[in-house]
Short mmCIF file of the C-alpha atoms (twelve columns), coordinates in Angstrom:
data_MODEL
# 
_entry.id   MODEL 
# 
loop_
_atom_site.group_PDB 
_atom_site.id 
_atom_site.type_symbol 
_atom_site.label_atom_id 
_atom_site.label_alt_id 
_atom_site.label_comp_id 
_atom_site.label_asym_id 
_atom_site.label_seq_id 
_atom_site.Cartn_x 
_atom_site.Cartn_y 
_atom_site.Cartn_z 
_atom_site.pdbx_PDB_model_num 
ATOM 1   C CA . MET A 1   0.000   0.000   0.000   1 
ATOM 2   C CA . ILE A 2   2.798   2.446   0.820   1 
ATOM 3   C CA . ASN A 3   4.051   2.604   -2.769  1 
ATOM 4   C CA . HIS A 4   0.550   3.290   -4.055  1 
ATOM 5   C CA . VAL A 5   0.080   6.050   -1.469  1 
ATOM 6   C CA . ARG A 6   3.405   7.658   -2.378  1 
ATOM 7   C CA . ASN A 7   2.728   7.523   -6.115  1 
ATOM 8   C CA . THR A 8   -0.658  9.170   -5.583  1 
ATOM 9   C CA . VAL A 9   0.864   11.877  -3.398  1 
ATOM 10  C CA . LEU A 10  3.532   12.618  -6.027  1 
ATOM 11  C CA . THR A 11  0.912   12.702  -8.785  1 
ATOM 12  C CA . VAL A 12  -1.184  15.254  -6.898  1 
ATOM 13  C CA . LEU A 13  1.866   17.376  -6.043  1 
ATOM 14  C CA . ASN A 14  2.901   17.383  -9.686  1 
ATOM 15  C CA . LYS A 15  -0.595  18.374  -10.762 1 
ATOM 16  C CA . GLU A 16  -0.616  21.208  -8.227  1 
ATOM 17  C CA . ASN A 17  2.891   22.303  -9.278  1 
ATOM 18  C CA . ARG A 18  4.112   21.804  -5.704  1 
ATOM 19  C CA . GLY A 19  7.375   20.160  -6.647  1 
ATOM 20  C CA . PHE A 20  8.816   16.945  -5.242  1 
ATOM 21  C CA . ILE A 21  9.243   15.497  -1.778  1 
ATOM 22  C CA . THR A 22  12.187  13.278  -0.948  1 
ATOM 23  C CA . PRO A 23  11.754  9.707   0.321   1 
ATOM 24  C CA . GLN A 24  12.882  10.930  3.736   1 
ATOM 25  C CA . GLN A 25  10.221  13.650  3.764   1 
ATOM 26  C CA . PHE A 26  7.574   11.207  2.601   1 
ATOM 27  C CA . ASN A 27  8.466   8.699   5.333   1 
ATOM 28  C CA . SER A 28  8.274   11.417  7.968   1 
ATOM 29  C CA . TYR A 29  4.880   12.590  6.707   1 
ATOM 30  C CA . ALA A 30  3.667   8.993   6.374   1 
ATOM 31  C CA . LYS A 31  4.576   8.247   10.004  1 
ATOM 32  C CA . HIS A 32  2.707   11.319  11.225  1 
ATOM 33  C CA . ALA A 33  -0.361  10.614  9.060   1 
ATOM 34  C CA . GLN A 34  -0.627  6.966   10.113  1 
ATOM 35  C CA . GLN A 35  -0.299  7.806   13.804  1 
ATOM 36  C CA . LEU A 36  -2.910  10.559  13.507  1 
ATOM 37  C CA . ILE A 37  -5.481  8.306   11.849  1 
ATOM 38  C CA . PHE A 38  -4.697  5.471   14.258  1 
ATOM 39  C CA . ASN A 39  -5.108  7.745   17.294  1 
ATOM 40  C CA . GLN A 40  -8.462  8.903   15.943  1 
ATOM 41  C CA . LYS A 41  -9.630  5.299   15.608  1 
ATOM 42  C CA . VAL A 42  -8.539  4.367   19.126  1 
ATOM 43  C CA . SER A 43  -10.141 7.496   20.561  1 
ATOM 44  C CA . GLU A 44  -13.408 6.893   18.728  1 
ATOM 45  C CA . TYR A 45  -13.477 3.235   19.771  1 
ATOM 46  C CA . SER A 46  -12.825 4.136   23.409  1 
ATOM 47  C CA . ARG A 47  -15.589 6.754   23.398  1 
ATOM 48  C CA . MET A 48  -18.101 4.457   21.737  1 
ATOM 49  C CA . VAL A 49  -17.372 1.541   24.073  1 
ATOM 50  C CA . SER A 50  -17.841 3.833   27.073  1 
ATOM 51  C CA . ALA A 51  -21.072 5.146   25.582  1 
ATOM 52  C CA . ARG A 52  -22.298 1.634   24.842  1 
ATOM 53  C CA . ASN A 53  -21.541 0.496   28.379  1 
ATOM 54  C CA . SER A 54  -23.521 3.494   29.620  1 
ATOM 55  C CA . ARG A 55  -26.322 2.614   27.185  1 
ATOM 56  C CA . MET A 56  -25.901 5.975   25.493  1 
ATOM 57  C CA . VAL A 57  -25.394 4.631   21.967  1 
ATOM 58  C CA . ALA A 58  -28.258 3.677   19.678  1 
ATOM 59  C CA . THR A 59  -28.405 0.131   18.345  1 
ATOM 60  C CA . ASP A 60  -27.602 1.477   14.879  1 
ATOM 61  C CA . PHE A 61  -24.078 2.316   16.039  1 
ATOM 62  C CA . MET A 62  -23.205 -1.174  17.221  1 
ATOM 63  C CA . ASP A 63  -21.863 -2.055  13.792  1 
ATOM 64  C CA . ARG A 64  -19.429 0.868   13.997  1 
ATOM 65  C CA . VAL A 65  -18.108 -0.389  17.334  1 
ATOM 66  C CA . ASP A 66  -17.584 -3.863  15.846  1 
ATOM 67  C CA . ILE A 67  -15.881 -2.425  12.757  1 
ATOM 68  C CA . LEU A 68  -13.462 -0.395  14.870  1 
ATOM 69  C CA . LYS A 69  -12.789 -3.352  17.146  1 
ATOM 70  C CA . SER A 70  -12.021 -5.545  14.148  1 
ATOM 71  C CA . SER A 71  -9.633  -2.997  12.636  1 
ATOM 72  C CA . LEU A 72  -7.775  -2.653  15.947  1 
ATOM 73  C CA . GLU A 73  -7.492  -6.364  16.762  1 
ATOM 74  C CA . VAL A 74  -4.300  -6.709  14.734  1 
ATOM 75  C CA . PHE A 75  -2.690  -4.200  17.115  1 
ATOM 76  C CA . THR A 76  -3.736  -6.041  20.295  1 
ATOM 77  C CA . GLU A 77  -0.805  -7.474  22.224  1 
ATOM 78  C CA . GLU A 78  -0.282  -9.297  25.509  1 
ATOM 79  C CA . THR A 79  2.972   -9.032  27.425  1 
ATOM 80  C CA . ASN A 80  4.195   -10.002 30.872  1 
ATOM 81  C CA . VAL A 81  5.721   -7.145  32.887  1 
ATOM 82  C CA . THR A 82  7.702   -7.508  36.113  1 
ATOM 83  C CA . LYS A 83  7.617   -4.967  38.918  1 
ATOM 84  C CA . THR A 84  10.162  -2.134  38.934  1 
ATOM 85  C CA . LEU A 85  10.440  -0.716  42.462  1 
ATOM 86  C CA . THR A 86  6.774   0.187   43.158  1 
ATOM 87  C CA . ARG A 87  5.380   0.245   39.619  1 
ATOM 88  C CA . TYR A 88  4.833   -1.643  36.395  1 
ATOM 89  C CA . ILE A 89  6.163   0.216   33.365  1 
ATOM 90  C CA . LYS A 90  4.043   0.092   30.227  1 
ATOM 91  C CA . PRO A 91  5.497   -1.405  27.010  1 
ATOM 92  C CA . THR A 92  7.251   1.106   24.740  1 
ATOM 93  C CA . ASP A 93  4.699   0.635   21.953  1 
ATOM 94  C CA . PHE A 94  1.745   1.060   24.322  1 
ATOM 95  C CA . GLN A 95  -1.263  3.045   23.093  1 
ATOM 96  C CA . HIS A 96  -4.422  1.933   24.939  1 
ATOM 97  C CA . LEU A 97  -5.007  -0.478  27.814  1 
ATOM 98  C CA . VAL A 98  -7.560  -3.217  27.225  1 
ATOM 99  C CA . SER A 99  -7.139  -5.004  30.555  1 
ATOM 100 C CA . LEU A 100 -4.613  -5.886  33.260  1 
ATOM 101 C CA . ARG A 101 -4.265  -9.351  34.779  1 
ATOM 102 C CA . TYR A 102 -2.571  -10.582 37.909  1 
ATOM 103 C CA . SER A 103 -2.364  -14.320 38.621  1 
ATOM 104 C CA . ASN A 104 -4.588  -14.880 35.561  1 
ATOM 105 C CA . LYS A 105 -7.380  -12.714 37.007  1 
ATOM 106 C CA . GLU A 106 -8.472  -9.385  35.607  1 
ATOM 107 C CA . VAL A 107 -7.662  -6.478  37.912  1 
ATOM 108 C CA . GLU A 108 -10.115 -3.631  38.376  1 
ATOM 109 C CA . GLN A 109 -8.944  -0.110  37.603  1 
ATOM 110 C CA . VAL A 110 -9.643  2.791   39.960  1 
ATOM 111 C CA . SER A 111 -9.248  6.470   39.172  1 
ATOM 112 C CA . ARG A 112 -6.408  8.498   40.656  1 
ATOM 113 C CA . SER A 113 -8.920  10.734  42.386  1 
ATOM 114 C CA . LYS A 114 -10.145 7.755   44.440  1 
ATOM 115 C CA . GLU A 115 -6.735  6.176   44.955  1 
ATOM 116 C CA . ARG A 116 -5.929  7.403   48.476  1 
ATOM 117 C CA . TYR A 117 -9.489  7.095   49.742  1 
ATOM 118 C CA . LEU A 118 -9.711  3.495   48.556  1 
ATOM 119 C CA . VAL A 119 -6.296  2.427   49.829  1 
ATOM 120 C CA . ASP A 120 -6.650  4.109   53.238  1 
ATOM 121 C CA . SER A 121 -10.131 2.761   53.923  1 
ATOM 122 C CA . ASN A 122 -10.399 -0.308  56.170  1 
ATOM 123 C CA . LEU A 123 -13.583 -1.349  54.379  1 
ATOM 124 C CA . THR A 124 -12.563 -0.896  50.740  1 
ATOM 125 C CA . ALA A 125 -8.807  -1.432  50.830  1 
ATOM 126 C CA . PRO A 126 -7.660  -3.828  48.083  1 
ATOM 127 C CA . THR A 127 -6.436  -7.282  49.056  1 
ATOM 128 C CA . ASP A 128 -4.269  -9.995  47.556  1 
ATOM 129 C CA . THR A 129 -7.457  -11.690 46.384  1 
ATOM 130 C CA . TYR A 130 -9.051  -8.511  45.014  1 
ATOM 131 C CA . PRO A 131 -6.260  -6.167  43.891  1 
ATOM 132 C CA . VAL A 132 -6.787  -2.932  41.976  1 
ATOM 133 C CA . PHE A 133 -4.547  -0.755  39.846  1 
ATOM 134 C CA . VAL A 134 -4.128  2.935   39.117  1 
ATOM 135 C CA . ASP A 135 -3.028  4.151   35.691  1 
ATOM 136 C CA . ARG A 136 -0.367  6.849   36.032  1 
ATOM 137 C CA . GLY A 137 0.360   7.449   32.359  1 
ATOM 138 C CA . SER A 138 3.679   5.763   31.672  1 
ATOM 139 C CA . ASP A 139 3.149   3.079   34.299  1 
ATOM 140 C CA . VAL A 140 0.593   1.538   36.668  1 
ATOM 141 C CA . ILE A 141 0.577   0.996   40.420  1 
ATOM 142 C CA . LEU A 142 -0.878  -2.247  41.755  1 
ATOM 143 C CA . TYR A 143 -2.548  -2.336  45.172  1 
ATOM 144 C CA . PRO A 144 -1.927  -3.729  47.695  1 
ATOM 145 C CA . GLU A 145 1.678   -2.722  47.118  1 
ATOM 146 C CA . THR A 146 2.850   -5.882  48.886  1 
ATOM 147 C CA . LEU A 147 2.090   -7.790  45.680  1 
ATOM 148 C CA . THR A 148 5.340   -8.517  43.879  1 
ATOM 149 C CA . GLY A 149 4.384   -10.831 41.013  1 
ATOM 150 C CA . ALA A 150 4.356   -9.912  37.333  1 
ATOM 151 C CA . VAL A 151 1.262   -8.588  35.570  1 
ATOM 152 C CA . ASP A 152 -0.050  -9.199  32.082  1 
ATOM 153 C CA . PHE A 153 -0.769  -6.117  29.991  1 
ATOM 154 C CA . ILE A 154 -3.391  -6.666  27.304  1 
ATOM 155 C CA . TYR A 155 -3.157  -3.532  25.233  1 
ATOM 156 C CA . ILE A 156 -3.442  -1.901  21.833  1 
ATOM 157 C CA . ARG A 157 0.015   -1.068  20.515  1 
ATOM 158 C CA . ASN A 158 1.025   1.777   18.241  1 
ATOM 159 C CA . PRO A 159 1.544   0.921   14.561  1 
ATOM 160 C CA . LYS A 160 5.085   0.433   13.312  1 
ATOM 161 C CA . ASP A 161 6.626   3.416   11.551  1 
ATOM 162 C CA . PRO A 162 6.057   3.081   7.796   1 
ATOM 163 C CA . LYS A 163 9.113   3.270   5.549   1 
ATOM 164 C CA . TRP A 164 9.169   3.507   1.777   1 
ATOM 165 C CA . THR A 165 12.474  1.925   0.785   1 
ATOM 166 C CA . TYR A 166 14.245  2.339   -2.520  1 
ATOM 167 C CA . ASN A 167 17.298  1.873   -4.708  1 
ATOM 168 C CA . THR A 168 18.799  4.819   -6.556  1 
ATOM 169 C CA . ILE A 169 18.880  4.165   -10.292 1 
ATOM 170 C CA . GLY A 170 20.437  7.018   -12.195 1 
ATOM 171 C CA . GLU A 171 19.313  9.890   -10.016 1 
ATOM 172 C CA . ASN A 172 15.862  8.508   -9.302  1 
ATOM 173 C CA . PRO A 173 14.663  6.570   -6.241  1 
ATOM 174 C CA . VAL A 174 13.000  3.314   -7.336  1 
ATOM 175 C CA . PHE A 175 10.809  1.378   -4.902  1 
ATOM 176 C CA . ASN A 176 12.477  -1.653  -3.328  1 
ATOM 177 C CA . ILE A 177 10.045  -3.820  -1.389  1 
ATOM 178 C CA . ASN A 178 12.810  -6.317  -0.537  1 
ATOM 179 C CA . ALA A 179 14.898  -3.904  1.530   1 
ATOM 180 C CA . PRO A 180 15.443  -5.219  5.080   1 
ATOM 181 C CA . ASP A 181 14.090  -2.021  6.655   1 
ATOM 182 C CA . TYR A 182 10.967  -1.852  4.456   1 
ATOM 183 C CA . GLN A 183 7.749   -1.320  6.407   1 
ATOM 184 C CA . ASP A 184 4.311   -0.939  4.870   1 
ATOM 185 C CA . PHE A 185 1.462   0.932   6.518   1 
ATOM 186 C CA . GLU A 186 -0.272  -1.218  9.122   1 
ATOM 187 C CA . LEU A 187 -3.647  0.416   8.625   1 
ATOM 188 C CA . GLU A 188 -6.241  -1.138  6.354   1 
ATOM 189 C CA . GLU A 189 -6.476  -0.552  2.614   1 
ATOM 190 C CA . ASP A 190 -9.650  1.446   3.229   1 
ATOM 191 C CA . ASP A 191 -7.530  4.021   5.054   1 
ATOM 192 C CA . SER A 192 -5.320  4.747   2.046   1 
ATOM 193 C CA . VAL A 193 -7.337  7.787   0.920   1 
ATOM 194 C CA . ASN A 194 -7.219  9.293   4.414   1 
ATOM 195 C CA . LEU A 195 -3.471  8.673   4.530   1 
ATOM 196 C CA . ILE A 196 -2.986  10.461  1.216   1 
ATOM 197 C CA . VAL A 197 -5.138  13.390  2.340   1 
ATOM 198 C CA . GLU A 198 -3.206  13.783  5.604   1 
ATOM 199 C CA . ILE A 199 0.203   13.508  3.918   1 
ATOM 200 C CA . LEU A 200 -0.816  16.117  1.358   1 
ATOM 201 C CA . LYS A 201 -1.928  18.426  4.163   1 
ATOM 202 C CA . LEU A 202 1.587   18.222  5.572   1 
ATOM 203 C CA . THR A 203 2.975   19.299  2.190   1 
ATOM 204 C CA . GLY A 204 0.612   22.273  2.169   1 
ATOM 205 C CA . VAL A 205 -1.966  20.863  -0.243  1 
ATOM 206 C CA . THR A 206 -5.636  20.729  0.734   1 
ATOM 207 C CA . ILE A 207 -7.587  18.268  -1.364  1 
ATOM 208 C CA . ARG A 208 -10.959 16.544  -1.299  1 
ATOM 209 C CA . GLU A 209 -11.255 12.764  -0.957  1 
ATOM 210 C CA . ALA A 210 -13.006 12.523  -4.333  1 
ATOM 211 C CA . GLU A 211 -9.981  14.087  -6.043  1 
ATOM 212 C CA . VAL A 212 -7.648  11.672  -4.275  1 
ATOM 213 C CA . THR A 213 -9.767  8.716   -5.356  1 
ATOM 214 C CA . GLN A 214 -9.699  9.951   -8.954  1 
ATOM 215 C CA . ALA A 215 -5.912  10.347  -8.909  1 
ATOM 216 C CA . ALA A 216 -5.451  6.888   -7.365  1 
ATOM 217 C CA . THR A 217 -7.767  5.319   -9.958  1 
ATOM 218 C CA . THR A 218 -5.787  6.938   -12.785 1 
ATOM 219 C CA . ILE A 219 -2.549  5.483   -11.412 1 
ATOM 220 C CA . ASP A 220 -4.132  2.023   -11.172 1 
ATOM 221 C CA . GLN A 221 -5.311  2.239   -14.771 1 
ATOM 222 C CA . VAL A 222 -1.836  3.251   -15.975 1 
ATOM 223 C CA . ASN A 223 -0.222  0.385   -14.058 1 
ATOM 224 C CA . THR A 224 -2.765  -2.089  -15.437 1 
ATOM 225 C CA . SER A 225 -2.023  -0.905  -18.990 1 
ATOM 226 C CA . LYS A 226 1.711   -1.417  -18.451 1 
ATOM 227 C CA . GLU A 227 1.162   -4.958  -17.183 1 
ATOM 228 C CA . ALA A 228 -1.126  -5.905  -20.090 1 
# 
């Protein structure tokens, strides 16, 4: 997909007389665009799940929740994390927590605003059997703090940075999919138009999705003619 996205971007830039962007510039823009679209998906999914759990979403929107969940499943990871001093540090590619498990049991999350009240209360203080955790951004704290075992993070990771790789032939960069550091976009094919739009925005070009689709279709037709 990344080569198709780049070719479309270059076609639009040429049409708009905006010049040329280097492979390095494209890769930088591609990374930003993918992360932006991915963050929007995660944010929307989180909001809709919360709304559904609160029964604030109409039945018509259930399909959208399922679609988002399906598109994010490929980014779901599970990893075992040991305790560092008093905390459990999140994985470096962490984006959104799905659940936390200790001794194969899901641990309930409590808000930071209720942390001290809960821990200091004789009635509600967490126990070894019913622990809780507090999310502190880059790490989590597990209560009671006497627990020392590892926890399992089930989380949505960030996508890998895309990289359009190439060989220089003459003075021109030519796509090389076999390069060891090649990395395609991890988003779905349906996101290609949004990726192109966002990358073009970073180059200073504002364009409608319909125009992007037309440019992409033209490229496909040219490639098909060459292969025939």
